[in-house]
XYZ file of C-alpha atoms in Angstrom:
384
model
C -52.148 -113.210 -112.091
C -53.466 -110.828 -109.381
C -55.639 -111.715 -106.422
C -59.031 -113.052 -107.507
C -62.313 -114.369 -106.107
C -64.781 -116.940 -107.380
C -68.076 -118.503 -106.307
C -68.786 -122.221 -106.053
C -72.236 -123.749 -105.492
C -72.812 -126.651 -103.096
C -75.876 -128.733 -102.322
C -77.429 -127.988 -98.908
C -75.189 -129.787 -96.405
C -73.861 -131.652 -99.409
C -71.344 -131.937 -102.195
C -69.991 -129.445 -104.695
C -72.322 -128.648 -107.603
C -70.069 -126.448 -109.715
C -68.486 -123.040 -110.301
C -70.488 -119.863 -110.930
C -68.111 -118.316 -113.482
C -69.947 -115.127 -114.430
C -71.252 -113.045 -111.496
C -71.942 -109.501 -112.657
C -71.016 -108.167 -109.217
C -69.870 -109.576 -105.895
C -69.416 -108.181 -102.396
C -68.463 -110.198 -99.343
C -67.705 -108.951 -95.831
C -66.127 -110.625 -92.826
C -66.691 -108.658 -89.596
C -64.842 -109.582 -86.429
C -66.937 -111.725 -84.068
C -70.073 -111.418 -86.175
C -71.938 -112.999 -89.093
C -70.226 -112.664 -92.519
C -72.395 -111.762 -95.512
C -72.252 -112.248 -99.284
C -74.142 -110.315 -101.965
C -73.846 -111.032 -105.667
C -75.733 -110.625 -108.927
C -76.064 -113.256 -111.625
C -77.920 -113.514 -114.904
C -80.419 -116.314 -115.403
C -78.940 -116.665 -118.907
C -75.340 -117.176 -117.714
C -73.487 -120.473 -117.455
C -74.170 -122.068 -114.077
C -77.419 -120.193 -113.427
C -79.274 -123.474 -113.027
C -77.150 -124.230 -109.947
C -78.641 -121.310 -108.027
C -82.221 -121.854 -109.158
C -82.647 -124.095 -106.108
C -81.676 -123.962 -102.423
C -77.916 -124.220 -102.167
C -74.777 -123.037 -100.410
C -72.193 -120.698 -101.922
C -68.496 -121.007 -101.203
C -66.289 -117.944 -101.679
C -62.809 -118.948 -102.819
C -59.708 -116.804 -103.326
C -56.545 -117.286 -105.332
C -53.251 -115.431 -105.533
C -52.104 -117.155 -108.741
C -55.258 -118.240 -110.593
C -54.384 -121.915 -110.067
C -54.749 -122.722 -106.386
C -58.133 -121.793 -104.945
C -58.896 -121.683 -101.219
C -62.139 -121.392 -99.284
C -61.378 -120.067 -95.816
C -63.204 -121.576 -92.875
C -65.695 -118.702 -92.790
C -66.219 -118.671 -96.550
C -69.454 -120.685 -96.779
C -72.799 -118.917 -97.215
C -76.492 -119.812 -97.482
C -78.411 -118.697 -100.568
C -81.560 -117.520 -98.794
C -82.872 -114.469 -100.623
C -83.154 -113.502 -104.292
C -84.603 -110.444 -105.985
C -85.160 -109.675 -109.656
C -87.448 -108.214 -112.319
C -89.320 -110.826 -114.359
C -89.527 -108.363 -117.282
C -85.809 -107.504 -117.326
C -84.350 -109.025 -120.520
C -80.913 -109.306 -118.917
C -82.322 -111.766 -116.380
C -80.042 -110.390 -113.660
C -80.983 -111.381 -110.112
C -79.542 -110.213 -106.817
C -78.753 -112.798 -104.144
C -78.251 -112.127 -100.419
C -76.421 -114.862 -98.561
C -75.577 -114.852 -94.843
C -72.808 -117.021 -93.446
C -73.571 -120.668 -92.756
C -73.455 -119.587 -89.104
C -76.919 -118.112 -89.724
C -78.454 -121.605 -89.407
C -78.269 -121.092 -85.633
C -81.294 -118.805 -86.039
C -83.255 -121.957 -86.845
C -82.644 -123.542 -83.463
C -84.235 -122.035 -80.374
C -83.905 -122.199 -76.615
C -86.139 -124.848 -75.036
C -86.818 -125.316 -71.348
C -84.400 -127.661 -69.603
C -85.728 -131.195 -69.278
C -85.490 -131.195 -65.478
C -85.019 -127.559 -64.374
C -88.124 -125.372 -64.387
C -87.923 -121.969 -66.127
C -88.016 -118.789 -64.037
C -90.238 -116.003 -65.386
C -90.199 -117.612 -68.801
C -86.421 -117.852 -68.885
C -84.026 -120.749 -68.950
C -81.570 -120.054 -66.159
C -77.854 -120.733 -66.300
C -75.647 -120.252 -63.263
C -78.440 -119.575 -60.800
C -78.431 -119.225 -57.842
C -74.637 -119.722 -58.064
C -73.148 -117.824 -61.056
C -71.063 -120.754 -62.314
C -72.037 -120.998 -65.995
C -69.550 -120.401 -68.819
C -70.111 -119.308 -72.407
C -68.855 -122.659 -73.647
C -71.172 -124.616 -71.377
C -74.211 -122.607 -72.483
C -73.474 -122.906 -76.197
C -72.494 -126.564 -76.040
C -75.700 -127.452 -74.213
C -77.946 -125.497 -76.612
C -76.255 -126.958 -79.707
C -76.295 -130.506 -78.348
C -79.963 -130.319 -77.391
C -80.913 -128.808 -80.762
C -79.244 -131.652 -82.620
C -80.963 -134.168 -80.362
C -84.273 -132.667 -81.543
C -83.181 -133.065 -85.184
C -82.173 -129.439 -85.784
C -78.770 -128.188 -87.003
C -78.132 -131.293 -89.087
C -74.470 -131.463 -90.128
C -73.507 -128.417 -88.040
C -70.300 -128.985 -86.103
C -68.345 -127.211 -83.383
C -64.830 -127.631 -82.034
C -65.319 -126.685 -78.384
C -66.913 -128.417 -75.404
C -68.676 -127.323 -72.268
C -65.348 -127.311 -70.417
C -62.714 -126.260 -72.986
C -62.563 -123.877 -75.931
C -61.362 -124.683 -79.446
C -57.746 -124.364 -78.292
C -58.482 -126.888 -75.493
C -58.140 -124.106 -72.917
C -60.512 -124.300 -69.966
C -63.363 -121.792 -69.967
C -62.633 -119.580 -66.964
C -65.138 -116.719 -66.751
C -68.272 -117.764 -64.865
C -71.531 -115.856 -64.629
C -75.292 -116.192 -64.477
C -77.620 -115.722 -67.428
C -81.341 -115.953 -68.062
C -82.378 -116.727 -71.640
C -86.033 -116.154 -72.616
C -87.541 -119.388 -73.903
C -87.781 -119.388 -77.683
C -84.706 -117.203 -78.189
C -82.793 -118.395 -81.240
C -79.335 -119.811 -80.610
C -77.588 -117.271 -82.841
C -78.945 -114.434 -80.707
C -77.674 -116.183 -77.591
C -74.241 -116.591 -79.167
C -73.994 -112.935 -80.217
C -75.162 -111.837 -76.759
C -72.256 -113.758 -75.260
C -69.912 -112.170 -77.808
C -71.178 -108.660 -77.005
C -70.653 -109.301 -73.305
C -67.015 -110.200 -73.938
C -67.436 -113.806 -72.845
C -66.486 -115.586 -76.066
C -64.787 -115.063 -79.440
C -66.096 -116.908 -82.494
C -65.245 -117.771 -86.090
C -66.358 -120.405 -88.549
C -63.294 -122.598 -89.157
C -64.846 -124.994 -91.638
C -67.712 -124.771 -94.130
C -70.184 -125.894 -91.464
C -68.059 -125.791 -88.297
C -68.002 -123.185 -85.520
C -64.983 -122.562 -83.315
C -65.027 -120.518 -80.124
C -62.359 -119.320 -77.748
C -61.822 -117.453 -74.539
C -62.047 -113.750 -75.403
C -58.949 -111.926 -76.543
C -56.953 -115.054 -77.350
C -56.753 -117.063 -80.586
C -58.313 -114.674 -83.100
C -56.566 -111.600 -81.693
C -53.175 -112.284 -83.246
C -50.403 -109.697 -83.115
C -48.828 -109.701 -86.574
C -46.658 -106.668 -85.802
C -44.213 -108.647 -83.649
C -43.654 -111.700 -85.859
C -40.373 -112.066 -87.831
C -42.076 -110.729 -90.979
C -44.584 -108.147 -89.675
C -47.650 -107.497 -91.800
C -47.263 -103.887 -92.923
C -49.717 -102.507 -95.464
C -47.872 -99.785 -97.333
C -49.444 -96.775 -99.024
C -49.273 -97.071 -102.791
C -48.523 -100.785 -102.685
C -51.165 -102.432 -100.475
C -53.312 -99.355 -99.749
C -54.575 -96.918 -102.383
C -56.603 -94.605 -100.118
C -56.947 -94.025 -96.375
C -60.170 -92.106 -95.657
C -60.966 -91.256 -92.042
C -64.197 -89.872 -90.601
C -63.835 -88.051 -87.283
C -66.601 -86.908 -84.946
C -66.839 -84.961 -81.677
C -70.494 -85.883 -81.128
C -69.714 -88.385 -78.343
C -67.506 -86.029 -76.340
C -68.399 -85.722 -72.646
C -66.687 -84.836 -69.380
C -69.526 -85.829 -67.015
C -71.740 -88.914 -66.945
C -74.928 -89.338 -64.908
C -75.584 -93.054 -64.351
C -79.066 -94.200 -63.305
C -79.331 -97.836 -62.247
C -81.952 -100.023 -60.624
C -83.740 -99.235 -57.340
C -83.268 -95.458 -57.763
C -79.479 -95.823 -57.721
C -77.696 -92.738 -59.138
C -74.089 -91.609 -59.436
C -72.066 -88.981 -61.315
C -68.656 -89.676 -62.863
C -66.475 -86.854 -64.154
C -63.261 -86.554 -66.100
C -61.662 -83.295 -65.042
C -58.740 -83.909 -67.366
C -60.835 -83.767 -70.528
C -60.345 -80.349 -72.177
C -63.556 -79.801 -74.124
C -63.804 -76.906 -76.605
C -67.238 -75.815 -75.324
C -66.768 -76.526 -71.628
C -68.578 -79.193 -69.622
C -70.624 -81.632 -71.712
C -72.888 -84.094 -69.924
C -74.372 -87.418 -70.934
C -76.891 -89.622 -69.122
C -77.270 -93.379 -69.201
C -79.886 -95.766 -67.808
C -78.183 -99.101 -67.106
C -80.297 -102.102 -66.116
C -78.623 -104.338 -63.551
C -76.545 -101.669 -61.822
C -77.208 -101.268 -58.097
C -73.807 -100.528 -56.537
C -71.020 -97.981 -56.881
C -68.255 -100.030 -58.505
C -70.537 -101.255 -61.282
C -71.914 -97.762 -61.869
C -68.391 -96.366 -62.011
C -67.550 -98.895 -64.708
C -70.563 -97.810 -66.747
C -69.711 -94.136 -66.372
C -66.041 -94.618 -67.106
C -66.855 -96.484 -70.315
C -68.620 -93.375 -71.607
C -65.822 -91.114 -70.413
C -63.313 -93.222 -72.334
C -65.404 -92.720 -75.458
C -65.978 -89.045 -74.730
C -62.393 -88.041 -74.031
C -61.240 -87.637 -77.626
C -62.462 -87.370 -81.174
C -63.761 -90.705 -82.461
C -62.334 -91.766 -85.803
C -63.529 -94.433 -88.205
C -60.575 -95.617 -90.256
C -61.163 -97.234 -93.635
C -58.283 -98.394 -95.805
C -58.953 -99.045 -99.488
C -57.036 -102.063 -100.772
C -54.893 -102.258 -103.895
C -54.015 -105.648 -105.378
C -51.889 -104.753 -108.406
C -48.569 -104.901 -106.541
C -49.704 -105.879 -103.037
C -47.311 -107.822 -100.829
C -49.865 -108.696 -98.158
C -53.215 -110.197 -99.098
C -56.424 -110.398 -97.031
C -57.598 -113.898 -96.106
C -54.132 -115.276 -96.888
C -51.901 -113.082 -94.729
C -54.288 -111.467 -92.253
C -57.822 -111.927 -90.938
C -60.338 -109.967 -88.846
C -58.968 -109.649 -85.331
C -55.320 -109.392 -86.363
C -53.150 -106.465 -85.286
C -51.232 -105.173 -88.321
C -49.389 -102.089 -89.486
C -51.247 -99.723 -91.809
C -51.106 -96.019 -92.730
C -52.383 -93.896 -89.845
C -52.227 -90.145 -89.251
C -50.584 -88.400 -92.222
C -49.894 -91.820 -93.693
C -47.471 -92.794 -90.935
C -47.183 -96.445 -89.963
C -49.468 -97.368 -87.080
C -50.479 -100.618 -85.408
C -54.220 -101.138 -85.873
C -56.616 -104.050 -85.496
C -58.615 -105.396 -88.422
C -62.313 -105.094 -87.533
C -63.728 -106.021 -90.922
C -62.571 -107.145 -94.350
C -64.802 -106.358 -97.345
C -63.953 -107.586 -100.845
C -65.642 -106.831 -104.158
C -65.409 -108.085 -107.740
C -66.817 -106.496 -110.903
C -68.188 -108.161 -114.023
C -64.774 -107.564 -115.616
C -63.012 -109.522 -112.897
C -61.508 -106.521 -111.106
C -61.135 -107.216 -107.376
C -61.195 -104.411 -104.824
C -62.023 -103.999 -101.181
C -61.380 -102.222 -97.926
C -60.530 -102.728 -94.291
C -62.128 -101.185 -91.233
C -59.405 -100.658 -88.634
C -59.280 -99.695 -84.954
C -56.399 -98.571 -82.760
C -55.468 -99.540 -79.199
C -57.819 -96.923 -77.723
C -60.719 -98.616 -79.502
C -59.539 -101.967 -78.097
C -59.711 -100.505 -74.581
C -63.113 -98.970 -75.230
C -64.454 -102.295 -76.530
C -63.173 -104.109 -73.448
C -64.912 -101.666 -71.106
C -68.162 -101.777 -73.113
C -68.163 -105.558 -72.933
C -67.730 -105.478 -69.162
C -70.667 -103.084 -68.952
C -72.797 -105.360 -71.137
C -72.052 -108.266 -68.821
C -73.454 -106.341 -65.839
C -76.912 -106.249 -67.418
C -76.951 -109.997 -68.023
C -76.592 -111.214 -64.469
C -79.838 -112.709 -63.143
């Protein structure tokens, strides 16, 4: 039996309610370092419809043989939104379900019990920039649970070590406006390159030092993951653009600080192309150079979005089982040639006839470098 997906309903923070055997459509996406999302449609007349007529959780399970079903750690979702036509005789409703991680939006940043806010912000690492991403998140989660929020939410890291028991090393300062939801804080830390995240249980968050645990290299293992055209991949569409090309960047920072960065080695078809950027938090040359260079990295070559359409009929390597977002794998690149690329997102679909499809969004090593530089730039703007 080929690769398949199914939906299972669970009580809020509770036990299994039952299988939803007849979705008329299903789409689920797992982006790297972000919030997964599930969309599906279901008829009010179908078996199991009563399970989703109330607040509940939805588990997405996969199987490679039709017998053993697995829900990955980031496979639990909250049924929060439904949409349908009361006059439609089919009774089909659409359901939008964010990852269980979304519950962090329902806990917010309070003032510290003994440290006064500064300009309406809760300060971490001030005046000495000695805070870590783990310390910030652990404190916000712990305090939220002490107030009665985030019931049954768990995490596998502490204020001193990540989920691999490695000490948090990167220190910084950060001001968080009071009332900011905890999910926004978490994603800010992710964007700044200070933390990597993934749900590793139905209601459990794990977090690591950036660029470590979830950035596996599956091209150097004894059995490298290699998605082959015609077997694992049925189409390899790319979209290329020259719109971001630039050979000169004009950086404007705080206190009237200005600097130009140029890339004389960038051969542009139409000559010199300029781009300007206003970067809050930049007041000295090295920081401004980093900002400018990040745009020059992006502007040096054509940018390409690589999507690989999955085939499951004879696939050797399966998503969720053999590779996850963040993994470096082999896949068809230019002219279908094998190329090492990182999985940025996995999207899977299922039709009412039980046909499973999907695609991957992939990036190459240049995109990895660009992301690293962008994250360093983002961190500059978050220092108090």
